[in-house]
Coordinates of C-alpha atoms in Angstrom, one line a residue:
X1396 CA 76.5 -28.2 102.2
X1397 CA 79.7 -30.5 102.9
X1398 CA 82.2 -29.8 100.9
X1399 CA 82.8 -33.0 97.8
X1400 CA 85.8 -33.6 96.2
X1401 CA 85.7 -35.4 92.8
X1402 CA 88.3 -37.7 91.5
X1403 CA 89.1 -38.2 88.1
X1404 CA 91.5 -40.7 87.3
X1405 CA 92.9 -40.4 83.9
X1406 CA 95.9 -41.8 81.9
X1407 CA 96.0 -40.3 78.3
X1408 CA 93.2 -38.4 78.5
X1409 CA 93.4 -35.2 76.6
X1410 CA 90.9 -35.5 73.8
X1411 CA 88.4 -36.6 76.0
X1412 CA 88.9 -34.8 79.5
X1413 CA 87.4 -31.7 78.3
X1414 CA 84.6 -33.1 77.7
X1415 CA 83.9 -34.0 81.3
X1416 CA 85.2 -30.7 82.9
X1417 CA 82.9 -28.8 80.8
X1418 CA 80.0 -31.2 81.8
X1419 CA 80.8 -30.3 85.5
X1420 CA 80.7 -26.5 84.8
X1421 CA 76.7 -26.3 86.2
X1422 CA 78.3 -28.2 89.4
X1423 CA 80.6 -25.7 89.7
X1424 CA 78.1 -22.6 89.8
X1425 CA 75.8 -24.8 91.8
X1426 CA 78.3 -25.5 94.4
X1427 CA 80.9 -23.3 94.3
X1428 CA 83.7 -22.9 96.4
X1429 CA 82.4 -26.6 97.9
X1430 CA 83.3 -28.2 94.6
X1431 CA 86.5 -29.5 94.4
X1432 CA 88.2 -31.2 90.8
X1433 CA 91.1 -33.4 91.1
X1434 CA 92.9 -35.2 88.1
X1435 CA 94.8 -38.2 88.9
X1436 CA 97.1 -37.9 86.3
X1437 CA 98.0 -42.0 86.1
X1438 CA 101.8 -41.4 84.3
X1439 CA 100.0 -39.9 81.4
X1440 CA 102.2 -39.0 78.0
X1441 CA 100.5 -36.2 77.0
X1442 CA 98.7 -32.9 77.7
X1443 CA 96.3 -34.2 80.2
X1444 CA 97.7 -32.7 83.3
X1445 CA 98.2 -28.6 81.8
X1446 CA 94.5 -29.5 80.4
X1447 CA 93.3 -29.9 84.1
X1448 CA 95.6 -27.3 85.8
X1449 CA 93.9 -25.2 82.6
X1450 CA 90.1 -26.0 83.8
X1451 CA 90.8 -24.9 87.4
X1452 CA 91.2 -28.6 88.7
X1453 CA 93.6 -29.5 90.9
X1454 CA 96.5 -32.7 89.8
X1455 CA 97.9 -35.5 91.5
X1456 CA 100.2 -37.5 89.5
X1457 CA 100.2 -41.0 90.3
X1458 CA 103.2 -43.6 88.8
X1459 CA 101.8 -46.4 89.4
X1460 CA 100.2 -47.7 86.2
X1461 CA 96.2 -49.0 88.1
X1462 CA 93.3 -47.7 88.2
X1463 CA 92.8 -48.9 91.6
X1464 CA 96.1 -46.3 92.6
X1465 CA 95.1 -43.5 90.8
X1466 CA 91.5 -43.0 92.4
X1467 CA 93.6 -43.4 95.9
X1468 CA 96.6 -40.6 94.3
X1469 CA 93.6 -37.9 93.9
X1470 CA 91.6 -39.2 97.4
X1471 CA 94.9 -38.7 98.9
X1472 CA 95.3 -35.1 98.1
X1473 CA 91.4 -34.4 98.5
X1474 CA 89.7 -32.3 101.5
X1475 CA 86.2 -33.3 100.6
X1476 CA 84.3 -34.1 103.5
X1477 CA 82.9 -37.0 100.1
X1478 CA 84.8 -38.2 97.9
X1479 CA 83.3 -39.1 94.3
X1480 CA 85.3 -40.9 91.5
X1481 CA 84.5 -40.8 88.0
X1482 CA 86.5 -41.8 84.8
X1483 CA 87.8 -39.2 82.4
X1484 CA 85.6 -40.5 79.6
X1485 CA 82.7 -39.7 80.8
X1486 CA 80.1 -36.6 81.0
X1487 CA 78.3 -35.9 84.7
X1488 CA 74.7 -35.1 84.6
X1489 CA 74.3 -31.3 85.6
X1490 CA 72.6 -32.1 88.9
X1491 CA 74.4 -35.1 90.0
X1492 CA 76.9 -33.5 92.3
X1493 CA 74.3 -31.6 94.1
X1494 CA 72.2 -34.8 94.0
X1495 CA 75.0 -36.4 96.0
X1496 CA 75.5 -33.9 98.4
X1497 CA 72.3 -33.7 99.2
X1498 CA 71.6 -38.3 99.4
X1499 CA 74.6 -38.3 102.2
X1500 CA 73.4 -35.6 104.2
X1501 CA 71.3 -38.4 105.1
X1502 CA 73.0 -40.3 107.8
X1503 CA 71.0 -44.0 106.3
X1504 CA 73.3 -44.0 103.3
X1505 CA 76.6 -44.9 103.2
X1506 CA 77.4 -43.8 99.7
X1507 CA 76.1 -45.1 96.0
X1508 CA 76.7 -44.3 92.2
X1509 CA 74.7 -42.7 89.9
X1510 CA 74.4 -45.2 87.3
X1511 CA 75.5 -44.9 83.8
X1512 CA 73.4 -44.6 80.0
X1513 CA 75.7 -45.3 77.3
X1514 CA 77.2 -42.8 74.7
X1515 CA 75.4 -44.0 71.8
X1516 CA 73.5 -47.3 71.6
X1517 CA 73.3 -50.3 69.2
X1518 CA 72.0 -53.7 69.2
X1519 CA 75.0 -55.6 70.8
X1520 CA 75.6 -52.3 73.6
X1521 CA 71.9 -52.4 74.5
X1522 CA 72.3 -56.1 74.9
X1523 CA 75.6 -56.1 77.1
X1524 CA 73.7 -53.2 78.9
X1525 CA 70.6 -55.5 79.8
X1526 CA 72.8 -58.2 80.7
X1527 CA 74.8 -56.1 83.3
X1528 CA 71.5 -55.0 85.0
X1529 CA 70.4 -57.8 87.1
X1530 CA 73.4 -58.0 88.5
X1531 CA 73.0 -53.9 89.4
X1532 CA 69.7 -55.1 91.0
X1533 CA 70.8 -57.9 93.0
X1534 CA 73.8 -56.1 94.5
X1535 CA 72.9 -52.6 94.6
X1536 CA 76.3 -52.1 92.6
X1537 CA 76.2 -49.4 90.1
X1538 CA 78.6 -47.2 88.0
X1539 CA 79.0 -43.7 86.7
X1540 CA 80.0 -41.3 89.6
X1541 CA 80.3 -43.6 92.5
X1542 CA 80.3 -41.6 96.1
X1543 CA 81.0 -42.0 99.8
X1544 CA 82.1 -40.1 102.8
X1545 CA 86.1 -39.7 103.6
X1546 CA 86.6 -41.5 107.1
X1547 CA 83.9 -44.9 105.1
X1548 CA 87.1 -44.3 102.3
X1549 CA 90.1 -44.0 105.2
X1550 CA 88.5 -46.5 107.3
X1551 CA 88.5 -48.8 104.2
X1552 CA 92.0 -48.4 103.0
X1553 CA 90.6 -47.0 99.8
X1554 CA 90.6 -49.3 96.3
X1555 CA 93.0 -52.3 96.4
X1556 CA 95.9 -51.5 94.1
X1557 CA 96.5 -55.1 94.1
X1558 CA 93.4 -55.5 91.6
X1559 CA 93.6 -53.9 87.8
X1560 CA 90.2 -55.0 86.8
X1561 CA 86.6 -54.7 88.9
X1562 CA 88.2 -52.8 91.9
X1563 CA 85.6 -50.2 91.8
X1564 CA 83.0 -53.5 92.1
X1565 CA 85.4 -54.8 95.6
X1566 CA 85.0 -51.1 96.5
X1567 CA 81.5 -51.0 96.6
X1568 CA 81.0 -54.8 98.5
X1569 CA 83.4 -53.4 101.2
X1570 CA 81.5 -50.1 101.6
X1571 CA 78.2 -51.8 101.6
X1572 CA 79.3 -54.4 104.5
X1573 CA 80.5 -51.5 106.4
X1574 CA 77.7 -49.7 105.7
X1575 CA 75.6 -53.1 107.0
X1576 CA 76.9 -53.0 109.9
X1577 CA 75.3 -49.9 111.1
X1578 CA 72.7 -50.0 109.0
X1579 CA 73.2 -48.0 106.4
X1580 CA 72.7 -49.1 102.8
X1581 CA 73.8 -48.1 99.4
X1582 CA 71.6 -45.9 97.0
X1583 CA 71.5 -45.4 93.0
X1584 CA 71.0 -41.7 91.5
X1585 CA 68.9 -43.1 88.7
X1586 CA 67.6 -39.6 87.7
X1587 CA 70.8 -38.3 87.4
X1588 CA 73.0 -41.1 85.3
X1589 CA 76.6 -40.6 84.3
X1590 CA 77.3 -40.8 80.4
X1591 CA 79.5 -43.3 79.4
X1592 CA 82.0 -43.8 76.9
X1593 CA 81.4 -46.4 73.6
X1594 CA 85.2 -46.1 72.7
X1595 CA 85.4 -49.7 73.7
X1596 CA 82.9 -50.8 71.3
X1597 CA 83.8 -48.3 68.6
X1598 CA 87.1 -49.7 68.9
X1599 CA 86.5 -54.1 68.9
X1600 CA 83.0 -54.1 68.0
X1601 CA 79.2 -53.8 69.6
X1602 CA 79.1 -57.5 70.3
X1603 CA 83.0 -57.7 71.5
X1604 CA 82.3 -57.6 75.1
X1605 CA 80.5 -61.4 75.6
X1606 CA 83.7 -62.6 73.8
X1607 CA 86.0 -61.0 75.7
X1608 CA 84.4 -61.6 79.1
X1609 CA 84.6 -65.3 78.4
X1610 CA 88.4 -65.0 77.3
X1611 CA 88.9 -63.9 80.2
X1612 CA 87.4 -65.8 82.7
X1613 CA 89.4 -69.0 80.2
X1614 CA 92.4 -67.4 80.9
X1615 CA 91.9 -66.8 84.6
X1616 CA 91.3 -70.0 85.6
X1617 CA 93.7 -71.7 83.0
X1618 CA 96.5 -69.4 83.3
X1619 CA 96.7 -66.0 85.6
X1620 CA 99.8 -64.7 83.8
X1621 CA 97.7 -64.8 80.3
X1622 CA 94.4 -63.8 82.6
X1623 CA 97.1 -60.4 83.7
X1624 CA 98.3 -59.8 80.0
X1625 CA 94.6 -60.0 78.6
X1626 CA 93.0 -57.2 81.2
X1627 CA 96.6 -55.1 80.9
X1628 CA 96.2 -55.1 77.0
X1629 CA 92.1 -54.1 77.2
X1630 CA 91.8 -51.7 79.9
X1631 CA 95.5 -50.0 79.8
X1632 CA 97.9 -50.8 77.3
X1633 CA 95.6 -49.9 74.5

C-alpha cells in the first residue's frame, strides 16, 4: 500500500486536536508504519504542537498566518507517496484513510475528498448544508479529508498562499483540470465522510452563515480591504 501522509493544519488547536488524533487511531493499526501524521502548527500560542509531538505525529511550524501556507508547511516536510489535508476540528471516519489508499491505487483518479456530515444538526445548519450541495454535485468539489498524489501537489505548486478564504475550493479546480487532461477525474468517499466542526454556528448562530456570505461578497466588490478584514476576523482572528 503507498505510503499517505496526512496534514493537519492547526492554529490554536489544543482542545480540539485530540479529538482528531484519537479518531485516526483505527488508521494507524490499519496502516501502520505507512501512516504518517503531520501538524502544521500555523504560529499557534498554545499547547498544540507538545499535544502532536505527544500523539506520535510529526510538527511543522509554519509563521505565516494562512491556511493556504500551513497545508503547504506540513506537505513540505511529508514523504507520503499521497498527501491528505484535513482541519484540526474535525474527526476521520475509521476507514477513510484506507479508503483513500485504496481509490488512488487506481490510476483513473486523480485525487477527491471524503465529504463532510456536520457535528450536530439544526434547522439553519441542515439548511446551509443543502444549499452547499448542488454546488458539490456540479463540480465534483467536496470537503472533509481532501487527497491527492505528491508529484499532482509538486506539479501544482501546492495551495496559493495568496488566498485566505476558499483555497482548498482553487485547489481542487486546478487538480481536476490536471487531472482532465489525462483523463483522470475526481472522486467523493461518500461512505466514509469526515465530521465537521459546528463551532462556527455555536459561536454566531445556526442561520449566521447566509448573512455572513452576503457580507462578504458586499464587501468584496465594494471594498477589498473591508472584504480582507471581514474573512481575517471569521476564519483567523477569532
Amino acid at each position: 500500500m503507498p505510503r499517505l501522509s496526512l496534514i493537519i493544519p492547526a492554529y490554536n488547536e489544543a482542545e480540539r486536536l485530540p479529538s482528531l488524533l484519537e479518531s485516526l487511531e483505527p488508521a494507524r493499526m490499519a496502516l501502520g508504519p505507512e501512516l504518517e501524521v503531520i501538524v502544521a502548527d500555523n504560529a499557534s500560542s498554545d499547547a498544540t504542537s507538545a499535544l502532536a509531538l505527544a500523539a506520535g505525529a510529526r510538527v511543522a511550524r509554519v509563521d505565516k498566518r494562512a491556511i493556504a501556507a500551513a497545508r503547504n508547511g506540513g506537505a513540505a516536510i511529508a514523504t507520503g507517496e499521497i498527501l491528505a489535508f484535513v482541519d484540526a476540528d474535525s474527526r476521520v471516519h475509521p476507514r477513510a484513510l484506507q479508503a483513500i489508499a485504496s481509490r488512488m491505487s487506481d490510476p483513473s483518479v486523480v485525487g477527491g475528498a471524503t465529504g463532510v456530515l456536520m457535528e450536530r444538526w439544526s434547522a439553519g445548519i441542515a439548511t446551509v448544508y443543502a444549499a452547499a450541495l448542488p454546488v458539490v454535485w456540479l463540480t465534483g468539489f467536496d470537503s472533509g479529508v481532501v487527497f491527492c498524489r505528491r508529484s499532482d501537489f509538486t506539479a501544482l505548486g501546492g495551495y496559493d498562499e495568496s488566498r485566505l478564504v476558499a483555497e482548498d475550493v482553487h485547489f481542487l479546480a486546478r487538480l481536476k483540470r490536471l487531472g482532465a487532461q489525462r483523463g483522470q477525474r475526481l472522486v467523493r468517499l461518500r461512505s466514509v465522510k469526515t465530521v465537521t466542526s459546528t463551532r462556527k454556528f455555536d459561536r454566531y448562530g445556526d442561520w449566521h452563515y447566509f448573512r455572513m456570505a452576503g457580507a462578504l461578497v458586499w464587501s468584496g466588490l465594494r471594498d477589498p480591504r473591508e472584504f480582507e478584514r471581514r474573512v481575517r476576523d471569521y476564519w483567523y482572528t477569532r
